[in-house]
PDB file of N, CA and C in Angstrom:
ATOM      1  N   MET A   9      -4.241  -1.143-104.104  1.00  0.00           N
ATOM      2  CA  MET A   9      -4.533  -2.574-103.809  1.00  0.00           C
ATOM      3  C   MET A   9      -5.059  -3.172-105.087  1.00  0.00           C
ATOM      4  N   LEU A  10      -4.661  -4.439-105.323  1.00  0.00           N
ATOM      5  CA  LEU A  10      -5.201  -5.121-106.455  1.00  0.00           C
ATOM      6  C   LEU A  10      -6.727  -5.286-106.420  1.00  0.00           C
ATOM      7  N   THR A  11      -7.353  -5.279-107.583  1.00  0.00           N
ATOM      8  CA  THR A  11      -8.765  -5.550-107.639  1.00  0.00           C
ATOM      9  C   THR A  11      -8.943  -7.065-107.686  1.00  0.00           C
ATOM     10  N   LYS A  12     -10.115  -7.520-107.504  1.00  0.00           N
ATOM     11  CA  LYS A  12     -10.391  -9.037-107.651  1.00  0.00           C
ATOM     12  C   LYS A  12     -10.095  -9.537-109.025  1.00  0.00           C
ATOM     13  N   SER A  13     -10.295  -8.721-110.057  1.00  0.00           N
ATOM     14  CA  SER A  13     -10.028  -9.136-111.407  1.00  0.00           C
ATOM     15  C   SER A  13      -8.531  -9.192-111.672  1.00  0.00           C
ATOM     16  N   GLU A  14      -7.728  -8.401-110.959  1.00  0.00           N
ATOM     17  CA  GLU A  14      -6.264  -8.373-111.187  1.00  0.00           C
ATOM     18  C   GLU A  14      -5.585  -9.472-110.361  1.00  0.00           C
ATOM     19  N   LEU A  15      -6.261 -10.053-109.452  1.00  0.00           N
ATOM     20  CA  LEU A  15      -5.701 -11.017-108.540  1.00  0.00           C
ATOM     21  C   LEU A  15      -5.298 -12.373-109.218  1.00  0.00           C
ATOM     22  N   PRO A  16      -3.958 -12.739-109.288  1.00  0.00           N
ATOM     23  CA  PRO A  16      -3.629 -13.988-109.885  1.00  0.00           C
ATOM     24  C   PRO A  16      -4.266 -15.164-109.155  1.00  0.00           C
ATOM     25  N   ASP A  17      -4.459 -16.310-109.744  1.00  0.00           N
ATOM     26  CA  ASP A  17      -4.833 -17.525-109.154  1.00  0.00           C
ATOM     27  C   ASP A  17      -3.856 -18.021-108.185  1.00  0.00           C
ATOM     28  N   CYS A  18      -2.551 -17.852-108.423  1.00  0.00           N
ATOM     29  CA  CYS A  18      -1.467 -18.446-107.694  1.00  0.00           C
ATOM     30  C   CYS A  18      -1.050 -17.474-106.603  1.00  0.00           C
ATOM     31  N   PRO A  19      -1.002 -17.843-105.378  1.00  0.00           N
ATOM     32  CA  PRO A  19      -0.523 -16.972-104.316  1.00  0.00           C
ATOM     33  C   PRO A  19       0.885 -16.458-104.439  1.00  0.00           C
ATOM     34  N   VAL A  20       1.787 -17.238-105.019  1.00  0.00           N
ATOM     35  CA  VAL A  20       3.168 -16.825-105.207  1.00  0.00           C
ATOM     36  C   VAL A  20       3.170 -15.736-106.328  1.00  0.00           C
ATOM     37  N   ALA A  21       2.366 -15.982-107.328  1.00  0.00           N
ATOM     38  CA  ALA A  21       2.252 -14.874-108.418  1.00  0.00           C
ATOM     39  C   ALA A  21       1.672 -13.606-107.824  1.00  0.00           C
ATOM     40  N   THR A  22       0.763 -13.721-106.871  1.00  0.00           N
ATOM     41  CA  THR A  22       0.238 -12.497-106.240  1.00  0.00           C
ATOM     42  C   THR A  22       1.312 -11.785-105.473  1.00  0.00           C
ATOM     43  N   THR A  23       2.191 -12.456-104.786  1.00  0.00           N
ATOM     44  CA  THR A  23       3.218 -11.832-103.977  1.00  0.00           C
ATOM     45  C   THR A  23       4.261 -11.245-105.009  1.00  0.00           C
ATOM     46  N   LEU A  24       4.617 -11.975-106.044  1.00  0.00           N
ATOM     47  CA  LEU A  24       5.560 -11.446-106.989  1.00  0.00           C
ATOM     48  C   LEU A  24       4.946 -10.187-107.729  1.00  0.00           C
ATOM     49  N   GLN A  25       3.678 -10.229-107.982  1.00  0.00           N
ATOM     50  CA  GLN A  25       3.100  -9.010-108.693  1.00  0.00           C
ATOM     51  C   GLN A  25       3.243  -7.753-107.763  1.00  0.00           C
ATOM     52  N   LEU A  26       3.139  -7.965-106.433  1.00  0.00           N
ATOM     53  CA  LEU A  26       3.259  -6.796-105.534  1.00  0.00           C
ATOM     54  C   LEU A  26       4.627  -6.325-105.229  1.00  0.00           C
ATOM     55  N   ILE A  27       5.539  -7.269-105.119  1.00  0.00           N
ATOM     56  CA  ILE A  27       6.961  -6.933-104.658  1.00  0.00           C
ATOM     57  C   ILE A  27       7.992  -7.479-105.514  1.00  0.00           C
ATOM     58  N   GLY A  28       7.643  -8.020-106.701  1.00  0.00           N
ATOM     59  CA  GLY A  28       8.597  -8.804-107.459  1.00  0.00           C
ATOM     60  C   GLY A  28       9.607  -8.097-108.362  1.00  0.00           C
ATOM     61  N   ASN A  29       9.871  -6.837-108.161  1.00  0.00           N
ATOM     62  CA  ASN A  29      10.994  -6.336-108.881  1.00  0.00           C
ATOM     63  C   ASN A  29      12.067  -5.905-107.947  1.00  0.00           C
ATOM     64  N   LYS A  30      13.341  -5.804-108.397  1.00  0.00           N
ATOM     65  CA  LYS A  30      14.426  -5.537-107.499  1.00  0.00           C
ATOM     66  C   LYS A  30      14.331  -4.263-106.761  1.00  0.00           C
ATOM     67  N   TRP A  31      13.774  -3.280-107.427  1.00  0.00           N
ATOM     68  CA  TRP A  31      13.689  -1.918-106.761  1.00  0.00           C
ATOM     69  C   TRP A  31      12.703  -2.021-105.563  1.00  0.00           C
ATOM     70  N   LYS A  32      11.599  -2.652-105.693  1.00  0.00           N
ATOM     71  CA  LYS A  32      10.678  -2.758-104.633  1.00  0.00           C
ATOM     72  C   LYS A  32      11.284  -3.488-103.420  1.00  0.00           C
ATOM     73  N   MET A  33      12.067  -4.494-103.829  1.00  0.00           N
ATOM     74  CA  MET A  33      12.681  -5.283-102.674  1.00  0.00           C
ATOM     75  C   MET A  33      13.664  -4.468-101.897  1.00  0.00           C
ATOM     76  N   LEU A  34      14.447  -3.692-102.673  1.00  0.00           N
ATOM     77  CA  LEU A  34      15.437  -2.879-101.993  1.00  0.00           C
ATOM     78  C   LEU A  34      14.800  -1.740-101.151  1.00  0.00           C
ATOM     79  N   ILE A  35      13.723  -1.164-101.642  1.00  0.00           N
ATOM     80  CA  ILE A  35      12.986  -0.195-100.934  1.00  0.00           C
ATOM     81  C   ILE A  35      12.409  -0.774 -99.610  1.00  0.00           C
ATOM     82  N   LEU A  36      11.795  -1.945 -99.700  1.00  0.00           N
ATOM     83  CA  LEU A  36      11.292  -2.719 -98.455  1.00  0.00           C
ATOM     84  C   LEU A  36      12.418  -3.098 -97.551  1.00  0.00           C
ATOM     85  N   ARG A  37      13.555  -3.535 -98.063  1.00  0.00           N
ATOM     86  CA  ARG A  37      14.747  -3.806 -97.286  1.00  0.00           C
ATOM     87  C   ARG A  37      15.041  -2.605 -96.437  1.00  0.00           C
ATOM     88  N   ASN A  38      15.112  -1.412 -96.968  1.00  0.00           N
ATOM     89  CA  ASN A  38      15.378  -0.181 -96.278  1.00  0.00           C
ATOM     90  C   ASN A  38      14.337   0.129 -95.170  1.00  0.00           C
ATOM     91  N   LEU A  39      13.036   0.000 -95.591  1.00  0.00           N
ATOM     92  CA  LEU A  39      11.972   0.393 -94.783  1.00  0.00           C
ATOM     93  C   LEU A  39      11.735  -0.664 -93.590  1.00  0.00           C
ATOM     94  N   MET A  40      12.439  -1.793 -93.622  1.00  0.00           N
ATOM     95  CA  MET A  40      12.375  -2.742 -92.534  1.00  0.00           C
ATOM     96  C   MET A  40      13.138  -2.185 -91.305  1.00  0.00           C
ATOM     97  N   THR A  41      14.033  -1.257 -91.632  1.00  0.00           N
ATOM     98  CA  THR A  41      14.843  -0.717 -90.522  1.00  0.00           C
ATOM     99  C   THR A  41      14.226   0.486 -89.767  1.00  0.00           C
ATOM    100  N   ARG A  42      13.518   1.318 -90.544  1.00  0.00           N
ATOM    101  CA  ARG A  42      12.970   2.588 -90.009  1.00  0.00           C
ATOM    102  C   ARG A  42      12.209   3.319 -91.104  1.00  0.00           C
ATOM    103  N   PRO A  43      11.528   4.377 -90.838  1.00  0.00           N
ATOM    104  CA  PRO A  43      10.975   5.201 -91.835  1.00  0.00           C
ATOM    105  C   PRO A  43      12.094   6.005 -92.580  1.00  0.00           C
ATOM    106  N   TRP A  44      11.982   6.213 -93.846  1.00  0.00           N
ATOM    107  CA  TRP A  44      12.844   6.886 -94.676  1.00  0.00           C
ATOM    108  C   TRP A  44      12.303   8.097 -95.419  1.00  0.00           C
ATOM    109  N   ARG A  45      13.132   9.088 -95.703  1.00  0.00           N
ATOM    110  CA  ARG A  45      12.742  10.176 -96.523  1.00  0.00           C
ATOM    111  C   ARG A  45      13.174   9.938 -97.969  1.00  0.00           C
ATOM    112  N   PHE A  46      12.577  10.544 -98.893  1.00  0.00           N
ATOM    113  CA  PHE A  46      12.793  10.254-100.307  1.00  0.00           C
ATOM    114  C   PHE A  46      14.250  10.321-100.706  1.00  0.00           C
ATOM    115  N   ASN A  47      14.881  11.500-100.436  1.00  0.00           N
ATOM    116  CA  ASN A  47      16.242  11.724-100.869  1.00  0.00           C
ATOM    117  C   ASN A  47      17.319  10.753-100.214  1.00  0.00           C
ATOM    118  N   GLU A  48      17.046  10.392 -98.943  1.00  0.00           N
ATOM    119  CA  GLU A  48      17.929   9.495 -98.383  1.00  0.00           C
ATOM    120  C   GLU A  48      17.746   8.098 -98.986  1.00  0.00           C
ATOM    121  N   MET A  49      16.529   7.735 -99.351  1.00  0.00           N
ATOM    122  CA  MET A  49      16.323   6.437 -99.935  1.00  0.00           C
ATOM    123  C   MET A  49      16.980   6.450-101.343  1.00  0.00           C
ATOM    124  N   LEU A  50      16.868   7.516-102.052  1.00  0.00           N
ATOM    125  CA  LEU A  50      17.470   7.677-103.411  1.00  0.00           C
ATOM    126  C   LEU A  50      18.910   7.509-103.288  1.00  0.00           C
ATOM    127  N   ARG A  51      19.585   8.120-102.275  1.00  0.00           N
ATOM    128  CA  ARG A  51      21.022   7.954-102.136  1.00  0.00           C
ATOM    129  C   ARG A  51      21.457   6.599-101.749  1.00  0.00           C
ATOM    130  N   SER A  52      20.608   5.876-101.094  1.00  0.00           N
ATOM    131  CA  SER A  52      20.900   4.573-100.474  1.00  0.00           C
ATOM    132  C   SER A  52      20.792   3.327-101.414  1.00  0.00           C
ATOM    133  N   ILE A  53      20.143   3.597-102.623  1.00  0.00           N
ATOM    134  CA  ILE A  53      19.898   2.445-103.528  1.00  0.00           C
ATOM    135  C   ILE A  53      20.717   2.780-104.851  1.00  0.00           C
ATOM    136  N   PRO A  54      21.836   2.194-105.043  1.00  0.00           N
ATOM    137  CA  PRO A  54      22.632   2.523-106.205  1.00  0.00           C
ATOM    138  C   PRO A  54      22.006   2.140-107.500  1.00  0.00           C
ATOM    139  N   GLY A  55      21.979   3.117-108.440  1.00  0.00           N
ATOM    140  CA  GLY A  55      21.463   2.810-109.744  1.00  0.00           C
ATOM    141  C   GLY A  55      20.060   3.193-109.921  1.00  0.00           C
ATOM    142  N   ILE A  56      19.294   3.506-108.884  1.00  0.00           N
ATOM    143  CA  ILE A  56      17.910   3.790-109.104  1.00  0.00           C
ATOM    144  C   ILE A  56      17.747   5.320-109.460  1.00  0.00           C
ATOM    145  N   SER A  57      16.858   5.527-110.435  1.00  0.00           N
ATOM    146  CA  SER A  57      16.621   7.008-110.799  1.00  0.00           C
ATOM    147  C   SER A  57      15.526   7.570-109.906  1.00  0.00           C
ATOM    148  N   GLN A  58      15.416   8.824-109.897  1.00  0.00           N
ATOM    149  CA  GLN A  58      14.381   9.541-109.142  1.00  0.00           C
ATOM    150  C   GLN A  58      12.941   9.120-109.603  1.00  0.00           C
ATOM    151  N   LYS A  59      12.839   9.012-110.976  1.00  0.00           N
ATOM    152  CA  LYS A  59      11.491   8.516-111.466  1.00  0.00           C
ATOM    153  C   LYS A  59      11.153   7.101-111.180  1.00  0.00           C
ATOM    154  N   VAL A  60      12.105   6.215-111.203  1.00  0.00           N
ATOM    155  CA  VAL A  60      11.861   4.808-110.839  1.00  0.00           C
ATOM    156  C   VAL A  60      11.580   4.714-109.382  1.00  0.00           C
ATOM    157  N   LEU A  61      12.240   5.463-108.518  1.00  0.00           N
ATOM    158  CA  LEU A  61      11.948   5.426-107.080  1.00  0.00           C
ATOM    159  C   LEU A  61      10.528   5.959-106.839  1.00  0.00           C
ATOM    160  N   THR A  62      10.185   7.045-107.462  1.00  0.00           N
ATOM    161  CA  THR A  62       8.870   7.631-107.293  1.00  0.00           C
ATOM    162  C   THR A  62       7.773   6.714-107.768  1.00  0.00           C
ATOM    163  N   ASP A  63       7.942   6.086-108.937  1.00  0.00           N
ATOM    164  CA  ASP A  63       7.039   5.151-109.438  1.00  0.00           C
ATOM    165  C   ASP A  63       6.789   3.903-108.538  1.00  0.00           C
ATOM    166  N   ASN A  64       7.884   3.412-107.990  1.00  0.00           N
ATOM    167  CA  ASN A  64       7.797   2.248-107.113  1.00  0.00           C
ATOM    168  C   ASN A  64       7.213   2.526-105.740  1.00  0.00           C
ATOM    169  N   LEU A  65       7.562   3.742-105.188  1.00  0.00           N
ATOM    170  CA  LEU A  65       6.958   4.136-103.943  1.00  0.00           C
ATOM    171  C   LEU A  65       5.462   4.394-104.130  1.00  0.00           C
ATOM    172  N   ARG A  66       5.002   4.991-105.215  1.00  0.00           N
ATOM    173  CA  ARG A  66       3.579   5.124-105.482  1.00  0.00           C
ATOM    174  C   ARG A  66       2.929   3.806-105.566  1.00  0.00           C
ATOM    175  N   ALA A  67       3.522   2.804-106.339  1.00  0.00           N
ATOM    176  CA  ALA A  67       2.907   1.523-106.471  1.00  0.00           C
ATOM    177  C   ALA A  67       2.741   0.884-105.101  1.00  0.00           C
ATOM    178  N   LEU A  68       3.795   0.871-104.299  1.00  0.00           N
ATOM    179  CA  LEU A  68       3.737   0.238-102.966  1.00  0.00           C
ATOM    180  C   LEU A  68       2.707   0.929-102.098  1.00  0.00           C
ATOM    181  N   GLU A  69       2.653   2.259-102.168  1.00  0.00           N
ATOM    182  CA  GLU A  69       1.589   2.977-101.441  1.00  0.00           C
ATOM    183  C   GLU A  69       0.122   2.605-101.894  1.00  0.00           C
ATOM    184  N   ASN A  70       0.002   2.541-103.235  1.00  0.00           N
ATOM    185  CA  ASN A  70      -1.293   2.184-103.779  1.00  0.00           C
ATOM    186  C   ASN A  70      -1.707   0.756-103.415  1.00  0.00           C
ATOM    187  N   ASP A  71      -0.682  -0.118-103.269  1.00  0.00           N
ATOM    188  CA  ASP A  71      -0.982  -1.531-102.824  1.00  0.00           C
ATOM    189  C   ASP A  71      -1.108  -1.677-101.320  1.00  0.00           C
ATOM    190  N   GLU A  72      -0.911  -0.531-100.594  1.00  0.00           N
ATOM    191  CA  GLU A  72      -1.110  -0.386 -99.169  1.00  0.00           C
ATOM    192  C   GLU A  72       0.016  -1.142 -98.425  1.00  0.00           C
ATOM    193  N   ILE A  73       1.166  -1.311 -99.126  1.00  0.00           N
ATOM    194  CA  ILE A  73       2.329  -1.992 -98.395  1.00  0.00           C
ATOM    195  C   ILE A  73       3.147  -0.991 -97.566  1.00  0.00           C
ATOM    196  N   ILE A  74       3.134   0.264 -98.092  1.00  0.00           N
ATOM    197  CA  ILE A  74       3.803   1.345 -97.326  1.00  0.00           C
ATOM    198  C   ILE A  74       2.876   2.523 -97.122  1.00  0.00           C
ATOM    199  N   THR A  75       3.306   3.387 -96.176  1.00  0.00           N
ATOM    200  CA  THR A  75       2.496   4.575 -95.889  1.00  0.00           C
ATOM    201  C   THR A  75       3.401   5.777 -96.226  1.00  0.00           C
ATOM    202  N   ARG A  76       2.834   6.827 -96.627  1.00  0.00           N
ATOM    203  CA  ARG A  76       3.461   8.072 -96.917  1.00  0.00           C
ATOM    204  C   ARG A  76       2.877   9.141 -95.964  1.00  0.00           C
ATOM    205  N   THR A  77       3.755   9.772 -95.135  1.00  0.00           N
ATOM    206  CA  THR A  77       3.326  10.695 -94.160  1.00  0.00           C
ATOM    207  C   THR A  77       3.931  12.071 -94.568  1.00  0.00           C
ATOM    208  N   VAL A  78       3.052  13.081 -94.756  1.00  0.00           N
ATOM    209  CA  VAL A  78       3.497  14.416 -95.086  1.00  0.00           C
ATOM    210  C   VAL A  78       3.399  15.263 -93.751  1.00  0.00           C
ATOM    211  N   PHE A  79       4.506  15.793 -93.359  1.00  0.00           N
ATOM    212  CA  PHE A  79       4.510  16.590 -92.124  1.00  0.00           C
ATOM    213  C   PHE A  79       4.300  18.054 -92.479  1.00  0.00           C
ATOM    214  N   PRO A  80       3.426  18.796 -91.730  1.00  0.00           N
ATOM    215  CA  PRO A  80       3.117  20.182 -92.073  1.00  0.00           C
ATOM    216  C   PRO A  80       4.231  21.119 -91.626  1.00  0.00           C
ATOM    217  N   GLU A  81       5.304  21.063 -92.348  1.00  0.00           N
ATOM    218  CA  GLU A  81       6.565  21.932 -91.963  1.00  0.00           C
ATOM    219  C   GLU A  81       6.956  22.656 -93.239  1.00  0.00           C
ATOM    220  N   VAL A  82       7.730  23.562 -93.027  1.00  0.00           N
ATOM    221  CA  VAL A  82       8.357  24.296 -94.116  1.00  0.00           C
ATOM    222  C   VAL A  82       9.898  24.191 -94.052  1.00  0.00           C
ATOM    223  N   PRO A  83      10.538  23.506 -95.037  1.00  0.00           N
ATOM    224  CA  PRO A  83       9.952  22.944 -96.180  1.00  0.00           C
ATOM    225  C   PRO A  83       9.259  21.611 -95.882  1.00  0.00           C
ATOM    226  N   PRO A  84       8.295  21.142 -96.679  1.00  0.00           N
ATOM    227  CA  PRO A  84       7.545  19.897 -96.333  1.00  0.00           C
ATOM    228  C   PRO A  84       8.455  18.716 -96.174  1.00  0.00           C
ATOM    229  N   ARG A  85       8.130  17.886 -95.169  1.00  0.00           N
ATOM    230  CA  ARG A  85       8.907  16.684 -94.994  1.00  0.00           C
ATOM    231  C   ARG A  85       7.998  15.522 -95.198  1.00  0.00           C
ATOM    232  N   VAL A  86       8.395  14.502 -95.971  1.00  0.00           N
ATOM    233  CA  VAL A  86       7.665  13.375 -96.235  1.00  0.00           C
ATOM    234  C   VAL A  86       8.472  12.107 -95.859  1.00  0.00           C
ATOM    235  N   GLU A  87       7.838  11.240 -95.132  1.00  0.00           N
ATOM    236  CA  GLU A  87       8.425  10.031 -94.703  1.00  0.00           C
ATOM    237  C   GLU A  87       7.665   8.800 -95.189  1.00  0.00           C
ATOM    238  N   TYR A  88       8.352   7.806 -95.611  1.00  0.00           N
ATOM    239  CA  TYR A  88       7.766   6.492 -96.069  1.00  0.00           C
ATOM    240  C   TYR A  88       8.110   5.443 -94.962  1.00  0.00           C
ATOM    241  N   ALA A  89       7.111   4.589 -94.674  1.00  0.00           N
ATOM    242  CA  ALA A  89       7.237   3.532 -93.710  1.00  0.00           C
ATOM    243  C   ALA A  89       6.508   2.343 -94.061  1.00  0.00           C
ATOM    244  N   LEU A  90       6.762   1.209 -93.522  1.00  0.00           N
ATOM    245  CA  LEU A  90       5.884   0.070 -93.753  1.00  0.00           C
ATOM    246  C   LEU A  90       4.556   0.205 -93.148  1.00  0.00           C
ATOM    247  N   SER A  91       3.514  -0.197 -93.828  1.00  0.00           N
ATOM    248  CA  SER A  91       2.149  -0.184 -93.234  1.00  0.00           C
ATOM    249  C   SER A  91       2.033  -1.570 -92.468  1.00  0.00           C
ATOM    250  N   ASP A  92       0.911  -1.749 -91.849  1.00  0.00           N
ATOM    251  CA  ASP A  92       0.703  -3.071 -91.153  1.00  0.00           C
ATOM    252  C   ASP A  92       0.793  -4.245 -92.159  1.00  0.00           C
ATOM    253  N   LEU A  93       0.293  -4.043 -93.383  1.00  0.00           N
ATOM    254  CA  LEU A  93       0.382  -5.050 -94.363  1.00  0.00           C
ATOM    255  C   LEU A  93       1.801  -5.241 -94.773  1.00  0.00           C
ATOM    256  N   GLY A  94       2.491  -4.149 -94.911  1.00  0.00           N
ATOM    257  CA  GLY A  94       3.985  -4.277 -95.235  1.00  0.00           C
ATOM    258  C   GLY A  94       4.772  -4.977 -94.144  1.00  0.00           C
ATOM    259  N   GLU A  95       4.389  -4.700 -92.886  1.00  0.00           N
ATOM    260  CA  GLU A  95       5.012  -5.363 -91.735  1.00  0.00           C
ATOM    261  C   GLU A  95       4.897  -6.910 -91.814  1.00  0.00           C
ATOM    262  N   SER A  96       3.681  -7.369 -92.367  1.00  0.00           N
ATOM    263  CA  SER A  96       3.364  -8.724 -92.447  1.00  0.00           C
ATOM    264  C   SER A  96       4.274  -9.409 -93.507  1.00  0.00           C
ATOM    265  N   MET A  97       5.064  -8.671 -94.281  1.00  0.00           N
ATOM    266  CA  MET A  97       5.937  -9.232 -95.241  1.00  0.00           C
ATOM    267  C   MET A  97       7.379  -9.418 -94.672  1.00  0.00           C
ATOM    268  N   ARG A  98       7.573  -8.922 -93.460  1.00  0.00           N
ATOM    269  CA  ARG A  98       8.806  -9.029 -92.839  1.00  0.00           C
ATOM    270  C   ARG A  98       9.452 -10.460 -92.788  1.00  0.00           C
ATOM    271  N   PRO A  99       8.604 -11.579 -92.497  1.00  0.00           N
ATOM    272  CA  PRO A  99       9.250 -12.936 -92.552  1.00  0.00           C
ATOM    273  C   PRO A  99       9.605 -13.322 -93.961  1.00  0.00           C
ATOM    274  N   ILE A 100       8.933 -12.811 -94.920  1.00  0.00           N
ATOM    275  CA  ILE A 100       9.313 -13.193 -96.340  1.00  0.00           C
ATOM    276  C   ILE A 100      10.716 -12.575 -96.680  1.00  0.00           C
ATOM    277  N   ILE A 101      10.874 -11.314 -96.345  1.00  0.00           N
ATOM    278  CA  ILE A 101      12.070 -10.635 -96.636  1.00  0.00           C
ATOM    279  C   ILE A 101      13.223 -11.186 -95.836  1.00  0.00           C
ATOM    280  N   LYS A 102      12.942 -11.483 -94.568  1.00  0.00           N
ATOM    281  CA  LYS A 102      14.003 -12.015 -93.657  1.00  0.00           C
ATOM    282  C   LYS A 102      14.480 -13.416 -94.195  1.00  0.00           C
ATOM    283  N   ALA A 103      13.474 -14.291 -94.698  1.00  0.00           N
ATOM    284  CA  ALA A 103      13.793 -15.536 -95.307  1.00  0.00           C
ATOM    285  C   ALA A 103      14.680 -15.389 -96.517  1.00  0.00           C
ATOM    286  N   MET A 104      14.481 -14.314 -97.324  1.00  0.00           N
ATOM    287  CA  MET A 104      15.274 -14.053 -98.470  1.00  0.00           C
ATOM    288  C   MET A 104      16.686 -13.643 -98.077  1.00  0.00           C
ATOM    289  N   GLU A 105      16.788 -12.879 -96.968  1.00  0.00           N
ATOM    290  CA  GLU A 105      18.059 -12.469 -96.458  1.00  0.00           C
ATOM    291  C   GLU A 105      18.839 -13.693 -96.027  1.00  0.00           C
ATOM    292  N   VAL A 106      18.200 -14.588 -95.247  1.00  0.00           N
ATOM    293  CA  VAL A 106      18.880 -15.755 -94.723  1.00  0.00           C
ATOM    294  C   VAL A 106      19.366 -16.628 -95.862  1.00  0.00           C
ATOM    295  N   TRP A 107      18.570 -16.865 -96.797  1.00  0.00           N
ATOM    296  CA  TRP A 107      18.892 -17.665 -98.004  1.00  0.00           C
ATOM    297  C   TRP A 107      20.073 -16.988 -98.788  1.00  0.00           C
ATOM    298  N   GLY A 108      19.954 -15.688 -98.977  1.00  0.00           N
ATOM    299  CA  GLY A 108      21.011 -14.985 -99.700  1.00  0.00           C
ATOM    300  C   GLY A 108      22.353 -15.070 -98.987  1.00  0.00           C
ATOM    301  N   THR A 109      22.361 -14.907 -97.683  1.00  0.00           N
ATOM    302  CA  THR A 109      23.578 -15.051 -96.848  1.00  0.00           C
ATOM    303  C   THR A 109      24.207 -16.355 -97.062  1.00  0.00           C
ATOM    304  N   GLY A 110      23.341 -17.408 -96.961  1.00  0.00           N
ATOM    305  CA  GLY A 110      23.808 -18.804 -97.118  1.00  0.00           C
ATOM    306  C   GLY A 110      24.447 -18.981 -98.543  1.00  0.00           C
ATOM    307  N   TYR A 111      23.747 -18.422 -99.511  1.00  0.00           N
ATOM    308  CA  TYR A 111      24.349 -18.529-100.903  1.00  0.00           C
ATOM    309  C   TYR A 111      25.574 -17.841-101.064  1.00  0.00           C
ATOM    310  N   GLN A 112      25.709 -16.678-100.507  1.00  0.00           N
ATOM    311  CA  GLN A 112      26.981 -15.853-100.618  1.00  0.00           C
ATOM    312  C   GLN A 112      28.057 -16.691 -99.909  1.00  0.00           C
ATOM    313  N   ARG A 113      27.829 -17.296 -98.744  1.00  0.00           N
ATOM    314  CA  ARG A 113      28.831 -18.087 -98.033  1.00  0.00           C
ATOM    315  C   ARG A 113      29.267 -19.310 -98.969  1.00  0.00           C
ATOM    316  N   LEU A 114      28.342 -19.990 -99.546  1.00  0.00           N
ATOM    317  CA  LEU A 114      28.554 -21.091-100.452  1.00  0.00           C
ATOM    318  C   LEU A 114      29.468 -20.659-101.600  1.00  0.00           C
ATOM    319  N   VAL A 115      29.182 -19.523-102.236  1.00  0.00           N
ATOM    320  CA  VAL A 115      29.989 -19.110-103.357  1.00  0.00           C
ATOM    321  C   VAL A 115      31.359 -18.646-102.918  1.00  0.00           C
ATOM    322  N   ARG A 116      31.472 -17.921-101.814  1.00  0.00           N
ATOM    323  CA  ARG A 116      32.794 -17.472-101.303  1.00  0.00           C
ATOM    324  C   ARG A 116      33.680 -18.646-100.940  1.00  0.00           C
ATOM    325  N   GLU A 117      33.082 -19.688-100.354  1.00  0.00           N
ATOM    326  CA  GLU A 117      33.841 -20.857 -99.875  1.00  0.00           C
ATOM    327  C   GLU A 117      34.237 -21.736-101.113  1.00  0.00           C
ATOM    328  N   SER A 118      33.651 -21.682-102.194  1.00  0.00           N
ATOM    329  CA  SER A 118      33.798 -22.531-103.290  1.00  0.00           C
ATOM    330  C   SER A 118      35.034 -21.984-104.219  1.00  0.00           C
ATOM    331  N   LYS A 119      35.388 -20.802-103.973  1.00  0.00           N
ATOM    332  CA  LYS A 119      36.437 -20.155-104.903  1.00  0.00           C
ATOM    333  C   LYS A 119      37.796 -20.094-104.239  1.00  0.00           C
TER     334      LYS A 119
END
């Protein structure tokens, strides 16, 4: 979670600081549907490397937007899911989906 000194003055800048890269948005897009395991997430996001996925999952977990659950099994199973804070971002991501769908339609109809 951001500290008070790291908190931008602008609320939009705060949101962008937390989820403002394409990888985090694609991770959150996936997690809106259900909990995901690491390897299935890696396979579902074209172009993301294992290191970048790991770094972004850790950042989202540190910011308390997602949870990481380790199941006591052999081999160990780990699942990532939206936290309550992450769930509160659902309307933001849904609004982006609606806007993106409209933009895609506009571009497709203009050509």
